CSV table of N, CA and C in Angstrom, one decimal:
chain,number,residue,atom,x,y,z
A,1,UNK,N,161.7,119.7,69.2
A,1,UNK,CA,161.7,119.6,70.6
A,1,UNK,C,160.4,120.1,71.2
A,2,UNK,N,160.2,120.0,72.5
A,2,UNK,CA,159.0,120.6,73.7
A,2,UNK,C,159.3,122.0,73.5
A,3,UNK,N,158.5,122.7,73.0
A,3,UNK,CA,158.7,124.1,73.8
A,3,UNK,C,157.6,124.3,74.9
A,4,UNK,N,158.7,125.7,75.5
A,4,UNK,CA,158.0,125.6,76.7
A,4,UNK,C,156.8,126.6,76.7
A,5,UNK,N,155.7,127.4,77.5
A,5,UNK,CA,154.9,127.8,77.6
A,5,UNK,C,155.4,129.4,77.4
A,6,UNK,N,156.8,129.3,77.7
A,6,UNK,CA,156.9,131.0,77.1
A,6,UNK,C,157.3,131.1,76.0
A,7,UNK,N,157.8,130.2,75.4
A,7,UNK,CA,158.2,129.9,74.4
A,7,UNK,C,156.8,130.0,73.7
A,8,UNK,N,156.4,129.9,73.4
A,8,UNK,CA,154.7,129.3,72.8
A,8,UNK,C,154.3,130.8,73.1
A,9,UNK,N,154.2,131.6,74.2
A,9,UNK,CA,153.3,132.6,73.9
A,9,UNK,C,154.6,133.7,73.1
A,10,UNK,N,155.6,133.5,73.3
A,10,UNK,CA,156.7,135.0,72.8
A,10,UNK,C,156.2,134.7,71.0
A,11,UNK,N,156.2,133.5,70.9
A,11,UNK,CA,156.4,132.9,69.4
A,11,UNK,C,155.0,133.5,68.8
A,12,UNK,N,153.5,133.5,69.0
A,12,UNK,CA,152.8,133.4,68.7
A,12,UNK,C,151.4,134.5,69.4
A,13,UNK,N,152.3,135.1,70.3
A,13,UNK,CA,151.7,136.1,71.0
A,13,UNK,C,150.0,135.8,71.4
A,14,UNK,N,149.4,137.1,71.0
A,14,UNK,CA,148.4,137.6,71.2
A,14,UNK,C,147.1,137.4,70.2
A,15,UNK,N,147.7,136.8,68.9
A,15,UNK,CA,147.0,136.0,67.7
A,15,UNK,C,146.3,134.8,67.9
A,16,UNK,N,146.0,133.9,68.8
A,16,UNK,CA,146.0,133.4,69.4
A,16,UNK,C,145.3,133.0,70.8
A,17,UNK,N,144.2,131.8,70.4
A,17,UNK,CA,143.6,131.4,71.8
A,17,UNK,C,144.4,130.3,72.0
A,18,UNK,N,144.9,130.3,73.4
A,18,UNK,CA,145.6,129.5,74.1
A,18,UNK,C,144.6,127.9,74.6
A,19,UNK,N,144.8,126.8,74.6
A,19,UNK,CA,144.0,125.6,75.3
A,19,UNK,C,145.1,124.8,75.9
A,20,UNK,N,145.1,125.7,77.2
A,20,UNK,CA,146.4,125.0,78.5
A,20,UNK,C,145.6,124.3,79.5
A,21,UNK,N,146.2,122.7,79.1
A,21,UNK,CA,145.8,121.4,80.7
A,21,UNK,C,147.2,121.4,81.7
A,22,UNK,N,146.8,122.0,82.2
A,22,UNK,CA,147.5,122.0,83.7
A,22,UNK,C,147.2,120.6,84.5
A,23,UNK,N,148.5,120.1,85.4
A,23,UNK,CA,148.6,119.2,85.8
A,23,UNK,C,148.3,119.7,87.3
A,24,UNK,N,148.2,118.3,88.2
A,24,UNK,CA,148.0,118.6,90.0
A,24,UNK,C,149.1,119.5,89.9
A,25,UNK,N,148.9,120.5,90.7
A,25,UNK,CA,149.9,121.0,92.0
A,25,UNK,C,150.0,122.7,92.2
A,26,UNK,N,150.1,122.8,92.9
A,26,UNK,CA,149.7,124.2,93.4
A,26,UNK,C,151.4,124.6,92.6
A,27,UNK,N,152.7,124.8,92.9
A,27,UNK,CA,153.5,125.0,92.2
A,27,UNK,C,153.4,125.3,90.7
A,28,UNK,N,152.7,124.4,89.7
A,28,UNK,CA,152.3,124.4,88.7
A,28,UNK,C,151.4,125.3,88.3
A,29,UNK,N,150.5,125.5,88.9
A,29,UNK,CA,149.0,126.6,88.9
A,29,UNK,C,150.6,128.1,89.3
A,30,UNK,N,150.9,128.0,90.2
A,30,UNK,CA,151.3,129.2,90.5
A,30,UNK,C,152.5,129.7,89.0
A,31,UNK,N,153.5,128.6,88.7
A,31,UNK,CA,154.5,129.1,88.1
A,31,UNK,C,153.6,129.8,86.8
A,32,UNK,N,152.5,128.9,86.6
A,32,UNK,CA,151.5,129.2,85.1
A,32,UNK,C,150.5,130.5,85.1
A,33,UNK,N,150.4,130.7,86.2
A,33,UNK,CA,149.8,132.3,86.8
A,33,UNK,C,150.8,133.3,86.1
A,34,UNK,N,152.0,133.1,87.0
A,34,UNK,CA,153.3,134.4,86.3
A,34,UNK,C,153.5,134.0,84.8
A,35,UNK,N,153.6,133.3,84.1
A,35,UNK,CA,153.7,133.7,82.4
A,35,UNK,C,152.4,134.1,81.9
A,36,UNK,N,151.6,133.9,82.2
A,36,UNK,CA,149.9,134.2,82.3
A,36,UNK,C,149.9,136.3,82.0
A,37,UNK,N,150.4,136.0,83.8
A,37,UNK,CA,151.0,138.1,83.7
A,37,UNK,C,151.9,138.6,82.9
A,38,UNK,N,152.7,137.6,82.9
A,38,UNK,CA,154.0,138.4,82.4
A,38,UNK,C,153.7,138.6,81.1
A,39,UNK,N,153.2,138.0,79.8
A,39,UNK,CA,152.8,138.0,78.6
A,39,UNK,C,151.2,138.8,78.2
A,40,UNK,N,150.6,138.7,79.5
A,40,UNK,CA,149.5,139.4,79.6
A,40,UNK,C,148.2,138.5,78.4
A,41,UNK,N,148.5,137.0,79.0
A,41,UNK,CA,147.5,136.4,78.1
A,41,UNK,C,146.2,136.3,78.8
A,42,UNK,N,145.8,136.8,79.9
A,42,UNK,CA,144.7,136.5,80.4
A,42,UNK,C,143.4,136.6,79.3
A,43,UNK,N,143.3,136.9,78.7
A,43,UNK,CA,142.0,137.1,77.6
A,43,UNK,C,142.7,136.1,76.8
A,44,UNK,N,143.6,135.4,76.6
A,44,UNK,CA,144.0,134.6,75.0
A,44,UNK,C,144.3,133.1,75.9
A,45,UNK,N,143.6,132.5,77.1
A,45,UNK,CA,144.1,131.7,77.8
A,45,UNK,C,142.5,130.8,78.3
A,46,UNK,N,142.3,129.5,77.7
A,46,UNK,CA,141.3,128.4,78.7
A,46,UNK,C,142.6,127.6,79.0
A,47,UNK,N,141.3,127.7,80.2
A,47,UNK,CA,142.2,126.4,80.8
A,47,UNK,C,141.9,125.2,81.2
A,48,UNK,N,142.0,124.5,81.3
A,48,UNK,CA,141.3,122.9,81.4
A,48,UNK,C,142.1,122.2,82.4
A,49,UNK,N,141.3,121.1,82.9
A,49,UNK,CA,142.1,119.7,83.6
A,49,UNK,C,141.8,119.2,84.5
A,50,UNK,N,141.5,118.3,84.5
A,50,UNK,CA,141.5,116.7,85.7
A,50,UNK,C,141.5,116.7,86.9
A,51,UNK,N,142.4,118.1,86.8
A,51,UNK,CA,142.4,118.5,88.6
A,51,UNK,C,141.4,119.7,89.3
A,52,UNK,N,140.4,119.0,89.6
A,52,UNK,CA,139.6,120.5,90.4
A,52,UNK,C,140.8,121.6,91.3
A,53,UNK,N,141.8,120.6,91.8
A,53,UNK,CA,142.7,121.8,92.7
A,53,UNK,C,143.4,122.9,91.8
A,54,UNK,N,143.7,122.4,90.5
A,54,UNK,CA,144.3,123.1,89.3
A,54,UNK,C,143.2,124.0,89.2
A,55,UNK,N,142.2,124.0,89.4
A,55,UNK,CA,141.3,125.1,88.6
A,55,UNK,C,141.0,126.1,89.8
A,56,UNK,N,140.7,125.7,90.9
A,56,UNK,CA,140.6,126.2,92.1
A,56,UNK,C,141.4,127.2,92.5
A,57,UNK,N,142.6,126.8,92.0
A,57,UNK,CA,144.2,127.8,92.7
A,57,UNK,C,144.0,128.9,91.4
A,58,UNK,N,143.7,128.8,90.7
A,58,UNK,CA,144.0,130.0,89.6
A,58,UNK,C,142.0,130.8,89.4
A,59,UNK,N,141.0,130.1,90.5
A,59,UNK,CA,140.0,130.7,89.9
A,59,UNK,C,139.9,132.6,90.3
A,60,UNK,N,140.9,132.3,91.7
A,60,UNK,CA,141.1,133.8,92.2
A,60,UNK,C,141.6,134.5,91.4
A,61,UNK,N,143.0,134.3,90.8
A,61,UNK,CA,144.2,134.7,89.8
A,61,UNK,C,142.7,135.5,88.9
A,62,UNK,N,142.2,134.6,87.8
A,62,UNK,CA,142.0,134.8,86.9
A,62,UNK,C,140.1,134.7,86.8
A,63,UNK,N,139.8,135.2,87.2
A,63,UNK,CA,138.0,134.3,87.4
A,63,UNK,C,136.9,134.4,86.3
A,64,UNK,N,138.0,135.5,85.4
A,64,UNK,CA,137.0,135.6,83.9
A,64,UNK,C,138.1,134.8,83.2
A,65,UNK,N,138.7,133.9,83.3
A,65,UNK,CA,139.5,133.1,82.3
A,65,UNK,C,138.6,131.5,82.2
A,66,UNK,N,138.4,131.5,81.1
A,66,UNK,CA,137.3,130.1,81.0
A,66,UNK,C,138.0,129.1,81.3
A,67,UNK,N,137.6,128.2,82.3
A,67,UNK,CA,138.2,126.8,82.4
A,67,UNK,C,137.2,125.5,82.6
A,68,UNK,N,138.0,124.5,82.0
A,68,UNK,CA,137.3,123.4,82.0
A,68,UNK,C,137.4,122.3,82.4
A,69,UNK,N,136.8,121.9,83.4
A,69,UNK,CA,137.1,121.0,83.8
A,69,UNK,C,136.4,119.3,83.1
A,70,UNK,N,137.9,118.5,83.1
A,70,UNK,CA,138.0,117.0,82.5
A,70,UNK,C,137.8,116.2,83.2
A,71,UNK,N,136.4,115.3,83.0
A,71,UNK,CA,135.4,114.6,83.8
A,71,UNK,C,135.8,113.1,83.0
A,72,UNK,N,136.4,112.1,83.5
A,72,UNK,CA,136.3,110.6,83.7
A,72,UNK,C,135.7,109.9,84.0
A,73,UNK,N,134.8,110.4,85.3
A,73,UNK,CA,133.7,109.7,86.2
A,73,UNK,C,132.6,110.5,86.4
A,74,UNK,N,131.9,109.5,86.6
A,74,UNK,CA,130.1,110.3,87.0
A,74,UNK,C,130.5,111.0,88.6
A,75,UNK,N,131.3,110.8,89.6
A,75,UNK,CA,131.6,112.1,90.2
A,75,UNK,C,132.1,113.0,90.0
A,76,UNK,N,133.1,113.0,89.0
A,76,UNK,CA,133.7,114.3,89.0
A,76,UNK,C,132.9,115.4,87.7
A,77,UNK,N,132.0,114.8,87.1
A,77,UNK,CA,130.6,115.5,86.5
A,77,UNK,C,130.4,116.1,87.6
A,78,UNK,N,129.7,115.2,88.5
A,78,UNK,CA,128.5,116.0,89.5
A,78,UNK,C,129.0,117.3,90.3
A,79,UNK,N,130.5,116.7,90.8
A,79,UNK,CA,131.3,117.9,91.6
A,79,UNK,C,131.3,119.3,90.3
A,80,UNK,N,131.4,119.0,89.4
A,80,UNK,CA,132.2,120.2,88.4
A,80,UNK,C,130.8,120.8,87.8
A,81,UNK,N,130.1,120.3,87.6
A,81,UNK,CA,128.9,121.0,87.7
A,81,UNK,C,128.1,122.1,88.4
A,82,UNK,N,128.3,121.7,89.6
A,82,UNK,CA,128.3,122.8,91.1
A,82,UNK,C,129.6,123.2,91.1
A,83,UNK,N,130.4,123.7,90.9
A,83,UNK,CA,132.0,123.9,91.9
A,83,UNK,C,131.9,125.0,90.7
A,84,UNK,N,131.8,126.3,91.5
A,84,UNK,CA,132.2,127.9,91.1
A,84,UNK,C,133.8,127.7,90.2
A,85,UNK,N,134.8,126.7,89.9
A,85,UNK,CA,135.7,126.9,89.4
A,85,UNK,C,135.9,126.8,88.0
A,86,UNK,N,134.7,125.9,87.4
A,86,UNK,CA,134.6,125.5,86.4
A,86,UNK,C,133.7,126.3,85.8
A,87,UNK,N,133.4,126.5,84.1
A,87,UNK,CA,132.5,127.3,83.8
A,87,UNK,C,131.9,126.0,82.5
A,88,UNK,N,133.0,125.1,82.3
A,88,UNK,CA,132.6,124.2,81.0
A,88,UNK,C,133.0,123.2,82.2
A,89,UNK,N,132.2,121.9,81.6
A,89,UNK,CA,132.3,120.5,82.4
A,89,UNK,C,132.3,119.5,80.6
A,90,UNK,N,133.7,119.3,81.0
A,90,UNK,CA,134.1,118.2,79.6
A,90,UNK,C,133.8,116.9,80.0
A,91,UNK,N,133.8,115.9,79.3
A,91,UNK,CA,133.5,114.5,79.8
A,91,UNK,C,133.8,113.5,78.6
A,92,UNK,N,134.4,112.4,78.9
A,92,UNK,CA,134.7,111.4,78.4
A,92,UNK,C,133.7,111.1,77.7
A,93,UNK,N,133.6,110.4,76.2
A,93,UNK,CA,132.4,109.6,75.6
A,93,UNK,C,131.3,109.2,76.1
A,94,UNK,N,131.8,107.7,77.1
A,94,UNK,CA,130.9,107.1,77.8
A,94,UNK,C,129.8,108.4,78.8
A,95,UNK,N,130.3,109.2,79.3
A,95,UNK,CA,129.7,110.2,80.2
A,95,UNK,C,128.9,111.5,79.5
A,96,UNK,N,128.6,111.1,78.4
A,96,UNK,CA,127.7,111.9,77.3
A,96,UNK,C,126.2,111.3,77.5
A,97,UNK,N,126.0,111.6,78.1
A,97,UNK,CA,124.0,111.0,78.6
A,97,UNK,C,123.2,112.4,78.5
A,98,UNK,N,122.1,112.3,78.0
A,98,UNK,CA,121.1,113.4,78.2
A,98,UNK,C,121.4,114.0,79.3
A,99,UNK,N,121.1,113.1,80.5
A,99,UNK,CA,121.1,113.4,81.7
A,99,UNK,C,121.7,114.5,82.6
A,100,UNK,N,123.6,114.1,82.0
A,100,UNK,CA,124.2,115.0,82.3
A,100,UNK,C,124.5,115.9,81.2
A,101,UNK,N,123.9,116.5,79.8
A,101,UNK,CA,124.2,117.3,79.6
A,101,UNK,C,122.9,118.7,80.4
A,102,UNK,N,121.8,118.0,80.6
A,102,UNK,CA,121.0,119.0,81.1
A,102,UNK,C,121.2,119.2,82.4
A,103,UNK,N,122.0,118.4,83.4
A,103,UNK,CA,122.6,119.0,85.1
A,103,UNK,C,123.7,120.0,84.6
A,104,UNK,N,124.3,119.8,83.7
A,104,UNK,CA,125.6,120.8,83.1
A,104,UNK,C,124.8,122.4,82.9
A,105,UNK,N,123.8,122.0,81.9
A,105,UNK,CA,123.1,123.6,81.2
A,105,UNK,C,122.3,123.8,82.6
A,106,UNK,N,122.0,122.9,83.3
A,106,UNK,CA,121.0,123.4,84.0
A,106,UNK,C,121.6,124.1,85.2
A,107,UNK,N,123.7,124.2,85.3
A,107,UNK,CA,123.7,124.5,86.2
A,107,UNK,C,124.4,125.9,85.4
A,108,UNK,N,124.2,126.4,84.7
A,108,UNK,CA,124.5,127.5,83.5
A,108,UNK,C,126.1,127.2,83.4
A,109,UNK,N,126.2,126.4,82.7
A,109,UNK,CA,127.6,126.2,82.3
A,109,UNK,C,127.5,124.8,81.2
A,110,UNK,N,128.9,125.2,80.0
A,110,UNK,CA,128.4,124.7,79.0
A,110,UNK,C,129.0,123.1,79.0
A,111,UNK,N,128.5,122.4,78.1
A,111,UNK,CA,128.7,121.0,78.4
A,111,UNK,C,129.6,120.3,77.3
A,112,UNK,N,130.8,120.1,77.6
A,112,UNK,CA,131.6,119.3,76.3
A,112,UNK,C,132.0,118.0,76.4
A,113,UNK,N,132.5,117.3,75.4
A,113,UNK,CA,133.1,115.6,75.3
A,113,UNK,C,134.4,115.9,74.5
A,114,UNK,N,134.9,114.6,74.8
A,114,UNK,CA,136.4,114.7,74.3
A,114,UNK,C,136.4,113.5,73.8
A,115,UNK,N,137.2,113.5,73.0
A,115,UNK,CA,137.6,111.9,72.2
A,115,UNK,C,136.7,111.5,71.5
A,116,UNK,N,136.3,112.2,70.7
A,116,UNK,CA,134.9,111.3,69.9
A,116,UNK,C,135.3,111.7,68.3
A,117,UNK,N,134.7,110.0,67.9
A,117,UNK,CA,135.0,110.0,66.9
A,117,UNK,C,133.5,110.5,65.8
A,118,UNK,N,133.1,110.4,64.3
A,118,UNK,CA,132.5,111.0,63.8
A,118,UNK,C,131.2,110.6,64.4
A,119,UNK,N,131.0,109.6,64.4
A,119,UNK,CA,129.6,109.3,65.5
A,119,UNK,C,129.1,109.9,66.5
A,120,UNK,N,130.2,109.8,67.2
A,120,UNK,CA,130.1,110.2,68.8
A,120,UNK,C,129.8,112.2,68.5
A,121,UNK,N,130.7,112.8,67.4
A,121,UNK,CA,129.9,114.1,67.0
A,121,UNK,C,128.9,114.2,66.7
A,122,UNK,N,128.2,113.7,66.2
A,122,UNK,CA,126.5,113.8,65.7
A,122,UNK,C,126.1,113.2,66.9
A,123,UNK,N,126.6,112.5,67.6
A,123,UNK,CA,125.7,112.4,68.8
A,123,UNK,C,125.8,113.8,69.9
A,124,UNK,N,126.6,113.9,70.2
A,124,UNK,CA,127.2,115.0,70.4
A,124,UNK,C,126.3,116.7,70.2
A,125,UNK,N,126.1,116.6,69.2
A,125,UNK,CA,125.4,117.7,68.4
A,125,UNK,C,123.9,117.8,68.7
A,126,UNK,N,123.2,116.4,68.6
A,126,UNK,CA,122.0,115.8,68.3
A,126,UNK,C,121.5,116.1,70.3
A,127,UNK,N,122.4,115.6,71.2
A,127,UNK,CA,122.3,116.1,72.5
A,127,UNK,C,122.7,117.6,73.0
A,128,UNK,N,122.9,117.9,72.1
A,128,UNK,CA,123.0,119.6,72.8
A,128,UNK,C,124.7,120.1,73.4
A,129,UNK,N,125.4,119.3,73.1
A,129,UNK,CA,126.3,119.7,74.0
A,129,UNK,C,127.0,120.9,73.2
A,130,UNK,N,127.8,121.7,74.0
A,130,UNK,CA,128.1,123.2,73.1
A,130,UNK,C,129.5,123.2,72.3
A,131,UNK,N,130.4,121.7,72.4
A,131,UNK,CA,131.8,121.9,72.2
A,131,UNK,C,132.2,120.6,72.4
A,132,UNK,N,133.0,119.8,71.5
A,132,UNK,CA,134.0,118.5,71.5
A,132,UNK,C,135.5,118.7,71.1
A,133,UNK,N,136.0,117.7,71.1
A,133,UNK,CA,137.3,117.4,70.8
A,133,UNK,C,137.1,116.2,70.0
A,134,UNK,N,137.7,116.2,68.6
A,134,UNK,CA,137.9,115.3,68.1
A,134,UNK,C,138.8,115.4,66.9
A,135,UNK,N,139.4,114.0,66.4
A,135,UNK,CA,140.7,114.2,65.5
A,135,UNK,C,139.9,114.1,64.5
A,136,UNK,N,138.3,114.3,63.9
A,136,UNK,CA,137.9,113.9,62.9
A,136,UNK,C,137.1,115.2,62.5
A,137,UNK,N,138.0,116.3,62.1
A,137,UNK,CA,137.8,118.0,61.5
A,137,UNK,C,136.9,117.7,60.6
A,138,UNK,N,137.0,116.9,59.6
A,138,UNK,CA,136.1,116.8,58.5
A,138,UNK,C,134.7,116.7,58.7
A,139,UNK,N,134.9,115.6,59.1
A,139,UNK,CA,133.5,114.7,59.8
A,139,UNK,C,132.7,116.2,60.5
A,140,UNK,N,133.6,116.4,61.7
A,140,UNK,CA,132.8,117.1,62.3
A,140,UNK,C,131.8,118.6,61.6
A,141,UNK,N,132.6,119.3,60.8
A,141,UNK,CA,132.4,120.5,60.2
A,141,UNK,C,131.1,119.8,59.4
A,142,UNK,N,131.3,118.9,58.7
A,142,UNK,CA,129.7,118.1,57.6
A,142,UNK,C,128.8,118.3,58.7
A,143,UNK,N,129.2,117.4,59.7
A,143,UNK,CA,127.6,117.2,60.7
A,143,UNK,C,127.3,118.8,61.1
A,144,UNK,N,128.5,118.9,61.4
A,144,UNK,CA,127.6,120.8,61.8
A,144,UNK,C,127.1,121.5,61.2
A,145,UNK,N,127.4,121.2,59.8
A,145,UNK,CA,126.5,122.3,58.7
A,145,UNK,C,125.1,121.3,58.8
A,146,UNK,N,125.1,120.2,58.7
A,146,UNK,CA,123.7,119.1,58.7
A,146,UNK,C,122.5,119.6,60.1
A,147,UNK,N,123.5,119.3,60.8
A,147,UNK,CA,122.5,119.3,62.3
A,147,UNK,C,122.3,121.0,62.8
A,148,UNK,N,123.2,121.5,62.7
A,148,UNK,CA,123.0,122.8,63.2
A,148,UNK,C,123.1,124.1,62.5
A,149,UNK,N,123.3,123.3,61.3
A,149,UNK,CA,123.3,124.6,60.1
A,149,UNK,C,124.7,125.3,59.8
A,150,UNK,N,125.8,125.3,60.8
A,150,UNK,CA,126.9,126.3,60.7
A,150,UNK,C,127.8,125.6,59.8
């Protein structure tokens, strides 16, 4: 079954970095604030998602809690790049351009992609960006010892 988010921290505590995508709604940000306290994950918690309001409502809550905001479009780059709520600006494949990973660094905050497959990592790498998402562990860990040594 789904477990739910207290379920998830009782089970696995403090051992553990949390990567929670929160959906629209202020309800949501708020109910996800109180298990937040109540478990006292604030240090074992990013947060990510699609909604600038999601990130907005909890930047007060929590403002040393890293969040990331998930970029689709070349506006919601440009906004998240400026916008105090985000500290990482993720972005779809297509939206991996030199361009914007240096408006990202350039606005001190670090620059990620999601969905990429072994290519799209070495590209990935080869442009600087600090962090991806991809289902290809292997792949990725080779290019990183190749390109960046680790």
């Amino acid at each position: 079954g789904i477990h739910t988010m207290a379920e998830v921290f009782e089970r696995y505590g403090k051992d553990v970095t949390y990567l929670v995508e929160l959906k629209e709604g202020q309800e949501q940000a708020r109910a996800f604030a109180g298990l937040v306290r109540k478990y006292g994950m604030e240090e074992n918690v990013i947060l990510q998602s699609f909604y600038p309001s999601a990130l907005e409502a909890l930047e007060g809550d929590f403002p040393d809690m890293p969040k990331l905001s998930l970029c689709r479009e070349q506006d919601a780059v440009n906004r998240a790049a400026e916008a105090s709520y985000a500290d990482n600006v993720c972005v779809k494949g297509p939206l991996m351009t030199e361009s914007n990973v240096k408006k990202v660094h350039d606005a001190g905050k670090k620059f990620c992609v999601y969905w990429t497959d072994g290519e799209a990592v070495k590209t990935a790498i080869q442009m600087g960006a600090d962090c991806y998402f991809t289902n290809y562990t292997d792949t990725a860990l080779e290019l990183e010892r190749e390109y960046r040594g680790n």
